[in-house]
Coordinates of C-alpha atoms and ligand atoms in Angstrom, one line a residue:
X207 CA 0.0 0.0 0.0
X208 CA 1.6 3.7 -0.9
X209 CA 0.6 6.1 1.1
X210 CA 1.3 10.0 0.6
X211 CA 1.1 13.3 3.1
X212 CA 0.5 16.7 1.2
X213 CA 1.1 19.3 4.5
X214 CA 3.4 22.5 5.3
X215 CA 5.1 19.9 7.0
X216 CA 5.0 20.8 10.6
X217 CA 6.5 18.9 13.2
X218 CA 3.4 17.3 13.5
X219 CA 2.9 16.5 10.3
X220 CA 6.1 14.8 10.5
X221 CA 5.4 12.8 13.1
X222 CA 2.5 11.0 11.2
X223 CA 4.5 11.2 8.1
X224 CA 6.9 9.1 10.6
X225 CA 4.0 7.1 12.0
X226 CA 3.1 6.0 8.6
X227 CA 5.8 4.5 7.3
X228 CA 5.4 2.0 9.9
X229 CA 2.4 0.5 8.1
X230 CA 2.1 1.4 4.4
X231 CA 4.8 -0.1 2.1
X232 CA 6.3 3.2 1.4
X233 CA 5.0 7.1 1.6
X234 CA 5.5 10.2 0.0
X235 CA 6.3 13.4 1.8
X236 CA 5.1 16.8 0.1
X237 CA 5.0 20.3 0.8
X238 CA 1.6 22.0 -0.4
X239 CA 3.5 25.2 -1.3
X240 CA 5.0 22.8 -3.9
X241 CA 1.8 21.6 -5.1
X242 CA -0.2 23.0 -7.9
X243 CA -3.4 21.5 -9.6
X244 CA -4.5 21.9 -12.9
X245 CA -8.4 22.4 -13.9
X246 CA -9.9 21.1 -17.3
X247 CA -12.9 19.9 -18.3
X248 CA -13.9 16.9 -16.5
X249 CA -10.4 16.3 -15.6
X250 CA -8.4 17.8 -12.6
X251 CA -4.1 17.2 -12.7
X252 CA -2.1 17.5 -8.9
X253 CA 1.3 18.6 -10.3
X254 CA 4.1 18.5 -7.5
X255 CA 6.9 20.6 -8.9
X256 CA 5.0 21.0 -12.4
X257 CA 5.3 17.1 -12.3
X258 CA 1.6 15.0 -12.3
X259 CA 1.2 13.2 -8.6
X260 CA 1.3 9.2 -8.9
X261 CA -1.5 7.4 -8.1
X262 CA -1.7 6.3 -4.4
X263 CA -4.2 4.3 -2.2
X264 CA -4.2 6.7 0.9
X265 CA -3.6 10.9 0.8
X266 CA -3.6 12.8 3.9
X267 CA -4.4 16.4 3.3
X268 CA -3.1 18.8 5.7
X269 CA -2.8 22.8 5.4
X270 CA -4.1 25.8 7.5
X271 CA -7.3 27.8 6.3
X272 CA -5.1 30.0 3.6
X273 CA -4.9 27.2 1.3
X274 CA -8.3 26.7 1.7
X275 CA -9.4 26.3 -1.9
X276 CA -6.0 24.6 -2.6
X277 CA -7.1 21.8 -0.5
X278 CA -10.6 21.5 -1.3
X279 CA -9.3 20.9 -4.8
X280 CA -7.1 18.4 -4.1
X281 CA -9.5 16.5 -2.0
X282 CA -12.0 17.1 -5.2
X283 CA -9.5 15.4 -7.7
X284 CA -8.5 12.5 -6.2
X285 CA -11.5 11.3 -3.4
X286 CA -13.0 8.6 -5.7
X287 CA -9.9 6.9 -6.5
X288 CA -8.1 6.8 -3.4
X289 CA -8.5 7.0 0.8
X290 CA -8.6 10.5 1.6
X291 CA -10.0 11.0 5.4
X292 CA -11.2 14.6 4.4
X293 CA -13.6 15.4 1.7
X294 CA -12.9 17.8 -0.8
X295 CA -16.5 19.6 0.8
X296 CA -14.7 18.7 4.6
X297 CA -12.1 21.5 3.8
X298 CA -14.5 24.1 2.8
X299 CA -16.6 23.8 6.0
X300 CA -13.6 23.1 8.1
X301 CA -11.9 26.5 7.2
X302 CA -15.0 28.6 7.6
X303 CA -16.5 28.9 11.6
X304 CA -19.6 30.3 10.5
X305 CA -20.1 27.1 7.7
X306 CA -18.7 25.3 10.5
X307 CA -21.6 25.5 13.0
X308 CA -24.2 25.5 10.2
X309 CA -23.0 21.6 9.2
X310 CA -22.9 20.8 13.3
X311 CA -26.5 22.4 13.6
X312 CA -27.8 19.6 10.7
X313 CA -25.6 17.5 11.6
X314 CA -27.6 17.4 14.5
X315 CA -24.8 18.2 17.0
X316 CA -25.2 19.8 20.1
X317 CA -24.1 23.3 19.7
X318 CA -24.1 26.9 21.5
X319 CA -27.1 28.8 19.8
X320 CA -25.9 31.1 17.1
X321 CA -27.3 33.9 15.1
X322 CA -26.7 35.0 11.6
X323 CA -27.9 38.5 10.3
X324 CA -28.3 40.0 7.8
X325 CA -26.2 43.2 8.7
X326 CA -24.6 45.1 11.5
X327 CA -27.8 47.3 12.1
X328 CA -29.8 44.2 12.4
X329 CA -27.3 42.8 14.6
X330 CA -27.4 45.5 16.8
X331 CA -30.8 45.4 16.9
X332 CA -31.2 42.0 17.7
X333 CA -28.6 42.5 20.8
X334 CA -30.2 45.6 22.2
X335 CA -33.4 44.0 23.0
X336 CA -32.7 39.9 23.4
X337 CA -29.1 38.8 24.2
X338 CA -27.6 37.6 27.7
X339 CA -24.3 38.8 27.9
X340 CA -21.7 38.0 27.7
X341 CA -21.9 37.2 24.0
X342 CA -19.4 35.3 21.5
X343 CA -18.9 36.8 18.0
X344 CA -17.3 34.7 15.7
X345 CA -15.7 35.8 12.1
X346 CA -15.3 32.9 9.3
X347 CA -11.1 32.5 9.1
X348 CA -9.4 32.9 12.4
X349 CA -7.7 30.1 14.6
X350 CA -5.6 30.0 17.4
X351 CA -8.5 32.0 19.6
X352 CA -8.3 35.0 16.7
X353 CA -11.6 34.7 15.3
X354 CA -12.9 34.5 18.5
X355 CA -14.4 38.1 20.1
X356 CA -15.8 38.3 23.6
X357 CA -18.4 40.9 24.4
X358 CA -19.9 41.8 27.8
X359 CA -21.9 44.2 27.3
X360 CA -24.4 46.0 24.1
X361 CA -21.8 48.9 24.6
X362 CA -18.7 46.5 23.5
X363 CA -20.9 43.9 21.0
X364 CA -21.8 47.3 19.7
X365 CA -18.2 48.4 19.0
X366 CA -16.6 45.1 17.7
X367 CA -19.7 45.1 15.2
X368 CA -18.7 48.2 14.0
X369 CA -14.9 47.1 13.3
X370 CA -16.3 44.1 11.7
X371 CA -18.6 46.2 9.5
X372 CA -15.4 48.3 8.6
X373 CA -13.6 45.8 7.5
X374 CA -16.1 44.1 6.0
X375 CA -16.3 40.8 7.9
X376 CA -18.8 38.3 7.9
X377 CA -19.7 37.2 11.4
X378 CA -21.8 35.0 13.6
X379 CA -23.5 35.7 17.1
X380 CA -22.9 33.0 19.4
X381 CA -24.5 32.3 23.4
X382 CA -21.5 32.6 25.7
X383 CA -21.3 29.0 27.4
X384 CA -20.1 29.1 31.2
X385 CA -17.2 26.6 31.3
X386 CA -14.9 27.9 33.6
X387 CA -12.7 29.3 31.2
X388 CA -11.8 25.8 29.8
X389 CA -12.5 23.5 26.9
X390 CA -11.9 20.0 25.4
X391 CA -9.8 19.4 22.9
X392 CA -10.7 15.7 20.9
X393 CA -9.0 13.9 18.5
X394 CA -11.4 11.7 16.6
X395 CA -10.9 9.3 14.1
X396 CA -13.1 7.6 12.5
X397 CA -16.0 6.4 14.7
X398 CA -13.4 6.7 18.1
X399 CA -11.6 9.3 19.9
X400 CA -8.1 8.7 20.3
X401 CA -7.1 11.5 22.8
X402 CA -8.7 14.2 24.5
X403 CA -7.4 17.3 26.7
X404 CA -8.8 20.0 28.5
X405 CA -7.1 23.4 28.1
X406 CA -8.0 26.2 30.7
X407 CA -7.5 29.8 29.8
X408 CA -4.9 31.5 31.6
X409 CA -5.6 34.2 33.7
X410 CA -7.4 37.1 32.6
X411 CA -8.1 35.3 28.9
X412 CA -11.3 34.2 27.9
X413 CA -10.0 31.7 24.7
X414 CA -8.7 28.3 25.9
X415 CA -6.3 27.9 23.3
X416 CA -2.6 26.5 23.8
X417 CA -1.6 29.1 21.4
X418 CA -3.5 32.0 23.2
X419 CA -1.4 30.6 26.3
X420 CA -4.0 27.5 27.4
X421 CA -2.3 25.1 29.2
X422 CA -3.2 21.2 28.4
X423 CA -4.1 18.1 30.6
X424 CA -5.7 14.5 30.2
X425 CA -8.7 13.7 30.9
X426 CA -11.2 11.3 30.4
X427 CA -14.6 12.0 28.6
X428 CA -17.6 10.9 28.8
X429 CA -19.4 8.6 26.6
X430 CA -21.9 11.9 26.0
X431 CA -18.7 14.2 25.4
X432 CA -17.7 11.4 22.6
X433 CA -20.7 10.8 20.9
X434 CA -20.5 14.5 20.3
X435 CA -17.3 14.7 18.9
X436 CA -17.7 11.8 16.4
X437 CA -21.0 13.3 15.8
X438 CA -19.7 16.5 15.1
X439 CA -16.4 15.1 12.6
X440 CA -18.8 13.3 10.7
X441 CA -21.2 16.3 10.1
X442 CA -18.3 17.7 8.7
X443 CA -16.9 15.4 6.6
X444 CA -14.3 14.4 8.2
X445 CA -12.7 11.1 9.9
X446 CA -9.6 12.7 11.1
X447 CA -9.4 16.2 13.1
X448 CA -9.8 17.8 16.2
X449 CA -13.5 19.3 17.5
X450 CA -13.6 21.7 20.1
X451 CA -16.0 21.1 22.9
X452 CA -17.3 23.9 25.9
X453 CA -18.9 21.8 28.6
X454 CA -21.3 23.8 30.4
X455 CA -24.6 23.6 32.1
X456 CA -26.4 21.9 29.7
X457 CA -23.8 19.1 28.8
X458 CA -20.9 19.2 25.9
X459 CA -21.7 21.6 23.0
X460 CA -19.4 21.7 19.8
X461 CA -17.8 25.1 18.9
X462 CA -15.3 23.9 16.3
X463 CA -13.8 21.4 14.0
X464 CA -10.1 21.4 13.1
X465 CA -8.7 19.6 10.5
X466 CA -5.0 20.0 10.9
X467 CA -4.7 20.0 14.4
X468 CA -1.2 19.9 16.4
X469 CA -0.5 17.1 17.8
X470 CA 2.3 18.1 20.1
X471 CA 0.7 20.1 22.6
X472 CA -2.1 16.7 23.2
X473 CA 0.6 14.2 23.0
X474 CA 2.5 16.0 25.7
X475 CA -0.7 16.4 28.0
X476 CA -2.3 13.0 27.1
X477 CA 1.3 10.4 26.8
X478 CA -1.0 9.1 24.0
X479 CA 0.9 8.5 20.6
X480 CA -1.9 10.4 18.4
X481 CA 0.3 10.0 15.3
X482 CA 0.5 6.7 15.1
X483 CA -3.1 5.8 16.4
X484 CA -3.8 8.4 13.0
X485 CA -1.3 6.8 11.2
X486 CA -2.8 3.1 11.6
X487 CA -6.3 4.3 11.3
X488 CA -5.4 5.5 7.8
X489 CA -4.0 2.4 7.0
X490 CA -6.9 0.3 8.1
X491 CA -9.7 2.5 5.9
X492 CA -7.0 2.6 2.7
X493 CA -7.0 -1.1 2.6
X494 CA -11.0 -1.1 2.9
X495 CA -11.4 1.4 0.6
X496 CA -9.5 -0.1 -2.2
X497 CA -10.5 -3.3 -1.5
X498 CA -14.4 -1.8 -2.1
X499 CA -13.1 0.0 -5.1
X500 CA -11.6 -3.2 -6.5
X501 CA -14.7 -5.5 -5.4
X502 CA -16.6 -3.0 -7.1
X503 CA -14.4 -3.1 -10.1
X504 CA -14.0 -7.2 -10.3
X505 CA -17.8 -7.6 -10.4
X506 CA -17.8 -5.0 -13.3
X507 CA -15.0 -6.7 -15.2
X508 CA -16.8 -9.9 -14.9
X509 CA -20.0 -8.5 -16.7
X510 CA -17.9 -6.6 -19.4
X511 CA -16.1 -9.8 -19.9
X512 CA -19.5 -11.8 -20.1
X513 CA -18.7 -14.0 -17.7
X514 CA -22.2 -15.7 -16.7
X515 CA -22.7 -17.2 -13.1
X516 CA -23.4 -20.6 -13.5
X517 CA -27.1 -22.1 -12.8
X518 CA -27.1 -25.4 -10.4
X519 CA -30.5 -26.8 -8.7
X520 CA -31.9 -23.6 -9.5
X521 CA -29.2 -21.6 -7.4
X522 CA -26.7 -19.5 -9.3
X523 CA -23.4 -20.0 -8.3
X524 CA -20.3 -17.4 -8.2
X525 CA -17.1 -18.1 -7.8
X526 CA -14.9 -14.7 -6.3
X527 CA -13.2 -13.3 -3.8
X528 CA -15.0 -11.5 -0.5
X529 CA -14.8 -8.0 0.6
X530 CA -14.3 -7.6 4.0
X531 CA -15.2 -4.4 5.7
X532 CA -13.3 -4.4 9.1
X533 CA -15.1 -7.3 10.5
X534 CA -18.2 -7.4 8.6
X535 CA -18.5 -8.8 5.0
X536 CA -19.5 -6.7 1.8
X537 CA -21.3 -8.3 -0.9
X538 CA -21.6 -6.2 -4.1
X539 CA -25.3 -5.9 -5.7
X540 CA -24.2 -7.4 -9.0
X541 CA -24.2 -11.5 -6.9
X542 CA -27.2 -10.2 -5.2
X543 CA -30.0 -8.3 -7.7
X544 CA -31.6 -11.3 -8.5
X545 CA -32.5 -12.3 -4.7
X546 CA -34.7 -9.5 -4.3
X547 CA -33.6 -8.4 -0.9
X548 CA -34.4 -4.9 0.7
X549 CA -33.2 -3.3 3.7
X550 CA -36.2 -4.0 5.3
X551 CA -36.6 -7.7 5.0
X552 CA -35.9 -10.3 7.8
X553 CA -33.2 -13.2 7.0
X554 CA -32.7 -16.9 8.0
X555 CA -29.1 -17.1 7.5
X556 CA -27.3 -20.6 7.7
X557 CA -23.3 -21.4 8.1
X558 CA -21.0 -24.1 8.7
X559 CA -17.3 -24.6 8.3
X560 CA -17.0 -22.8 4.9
X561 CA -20.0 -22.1 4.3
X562 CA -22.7 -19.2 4.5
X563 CA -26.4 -19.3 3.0
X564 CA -28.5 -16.4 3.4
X565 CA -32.6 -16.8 2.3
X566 CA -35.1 -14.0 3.0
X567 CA -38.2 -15.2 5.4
X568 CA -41.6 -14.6 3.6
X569 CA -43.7 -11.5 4.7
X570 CA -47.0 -12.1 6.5
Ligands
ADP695 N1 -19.6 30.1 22.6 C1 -18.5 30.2 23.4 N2 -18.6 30.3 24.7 C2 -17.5 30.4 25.5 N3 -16.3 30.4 25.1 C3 -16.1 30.2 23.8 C4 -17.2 30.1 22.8 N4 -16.6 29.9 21.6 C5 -15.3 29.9 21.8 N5 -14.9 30.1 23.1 C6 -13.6 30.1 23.6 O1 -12.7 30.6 22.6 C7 -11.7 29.6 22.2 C8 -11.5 29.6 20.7 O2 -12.7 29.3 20.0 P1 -12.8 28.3 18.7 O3 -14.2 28.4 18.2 O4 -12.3 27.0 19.1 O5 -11.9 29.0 17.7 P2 -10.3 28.9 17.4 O6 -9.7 27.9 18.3 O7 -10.2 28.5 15.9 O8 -9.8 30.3 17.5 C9 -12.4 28.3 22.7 O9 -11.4 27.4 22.9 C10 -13.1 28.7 24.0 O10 -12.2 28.8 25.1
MG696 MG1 -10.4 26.0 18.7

């Protein structure tokens, strides 16, 4: 299996860059600012150095909000043919907060209640007569507690409204949520959370983040707290990053999804070896995704090739290799179409020592 890491390559991203080569037969190592991608009609070319990217069966995207577009692209060319754990639509809501809490609200996620308007003035308006302060405003592209404005009073929403007007900032009005100054930091991949921290603000700062001074320690979540988190990656659209998580009064609420998080400050706090827990977890959905993709591609071969199943005692028999989906066994539609099962039927299903017979049970 080759396996490839397009990042600025941080220290972290060396780490799972590391981390990986401990599983895939070999990986690649490239620098985005490298990278450059070609557009065409139907067809989209990643260039590294001018020179068109191999094929490989895993990519891990990495790259902070300025790329943006750059990465959203790359997820966009190369997401049906190989494992990429963020989709091409992943990047676009993970580097915008405001598109951020709109995929955690349908996601169903638990969230702070937020406001969108339609301008300042109707902002304002909205603030004079309804909110609890303190308030949260949030602005679409800001990490590292940047983005993040704090606002105790009408008199102060009032006047960071007015800078944001000036410099012509979308924005988003969130409820302030009382967590004593602290908040979880999860790694999730996949359907499991592989470390989680709590940061505190320091003194006299309102932002948790490491970066805005935060200090990190372990701690151990909930089974609420990580059904959130996974919750809130998947809303997203994606199966490796960081979400953010106040817990206050009314349980854990979502604030944020990061998809390149650092890894050193949460290995330090947690002891946990987050690289290569994301390094093996890319590994594992690689080899299910190509073997899917090649399942998918046999059974497609076999009809172009007119291969016909062979009919014994009225059974039709195949003869092929299985996918295997982690533990549970995928079986494409092409050996199935003529059963006539549906989601919704009940099964009798009958095995032995190489063997497996599945019949559906008759309505009533
Ligand atoms: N609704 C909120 N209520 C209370 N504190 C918040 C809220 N949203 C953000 N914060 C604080 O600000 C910090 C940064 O917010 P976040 O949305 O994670 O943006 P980023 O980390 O990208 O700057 C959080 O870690 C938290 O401490
Ligand atoms: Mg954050």
């Amino acid at each position: 299996m080759k396996g490839c890491i397009i990042s600025q390559q941080s220290l972290s991203s060396r780490w799972i860059e590391a981390a990986m080569k401990n599983y895939f037969d070999s990986v690649d190592s490239f620098n985005l600012k490298d990278i450059e991608e070609c557009l065409e009609q139907g067809k989209m070319t990643i260039m590294h150095k001018g020179k068109a990217l191999e094929r490989y069966d895993c990519v891990y995207i990495r790259g902070s909000f300025r790329y943006a577009n750059l990465l959203e692209s790359i997820a966009a060319a190369i997401e049906d043919e190989c494992y990429t754990p963020i989709t091409s639509r992943g990047f676009t809501i993970g580097h915008d907060k405001i598109l951020n809490m709109i995929a955690f609200a349908l996601g169903k996620v638990p969230i702070p209640r937020s406001y969108l308007f339609s301008n300042v003035k109707k902002a304002k308006e909205f603030l004079e007569k309804n909110a609890n302060y303190p308030i949260i405003i949030k602005i679409p592209n800001g990490t590292q507690g940047k983005g993040v404005l704090y606002a105790d009073s009408y008199a102060s929403a009032s006047s960071v409204l007015d800078t944001l007007s000036a410099l012509r900032q979308p924005f988003l009005v969130q409820e302030y949520v009382e967590s004593g100054n602290s908040d979880l930091r999860v790694i999730v991949a996949g359907k499991k959370v592989v470390a989680a921290m709590m940061r505190r603000a320091k003194i006299g700062e309102k932002r948790a983040n490491i970066h805005a001074g935060g200090e990190g320690e372990p701690v151990l979540i909930d089974d609420k707290t990580k059904e959130v988190a996974v919750k809130a990656a998947k809303s997203m659209g994606a199966s490796i990053c960081a979400i953010d998580i106040l817990y206050g009064a009314k349980g854990p609420v979502a604030i944020e999804g990061n998809l390149s998080p650092g890894l050193q400050g949460i290995t330090r706090a947690t002891k946990i070896d987050v690289a290569d827990e994301i390094a093996r977890f890319l590994f594992e959905e690689s080899k299910n995704f190509m073997e899917n993709k090649n399942g998918t591609a046999t059974s497609k071969l076999f009809k172009e090739l007119g291969i016909t199943p062979v009919k014994a005692n009225q059974k039709t028999s195949f003869v092929s290799s299985l996918n295997f989906k982690g533990n549970n066994l995928l079986i494409p539609k092409e050996i199935f179409k003529e059963c006539n099962f549906n989601s919704d039927d009940e099964f009798e299903i009958f095995t032995d020592k190489g063997y497996l017979e599945i019949k559906k049970l008759p309505k009533d």
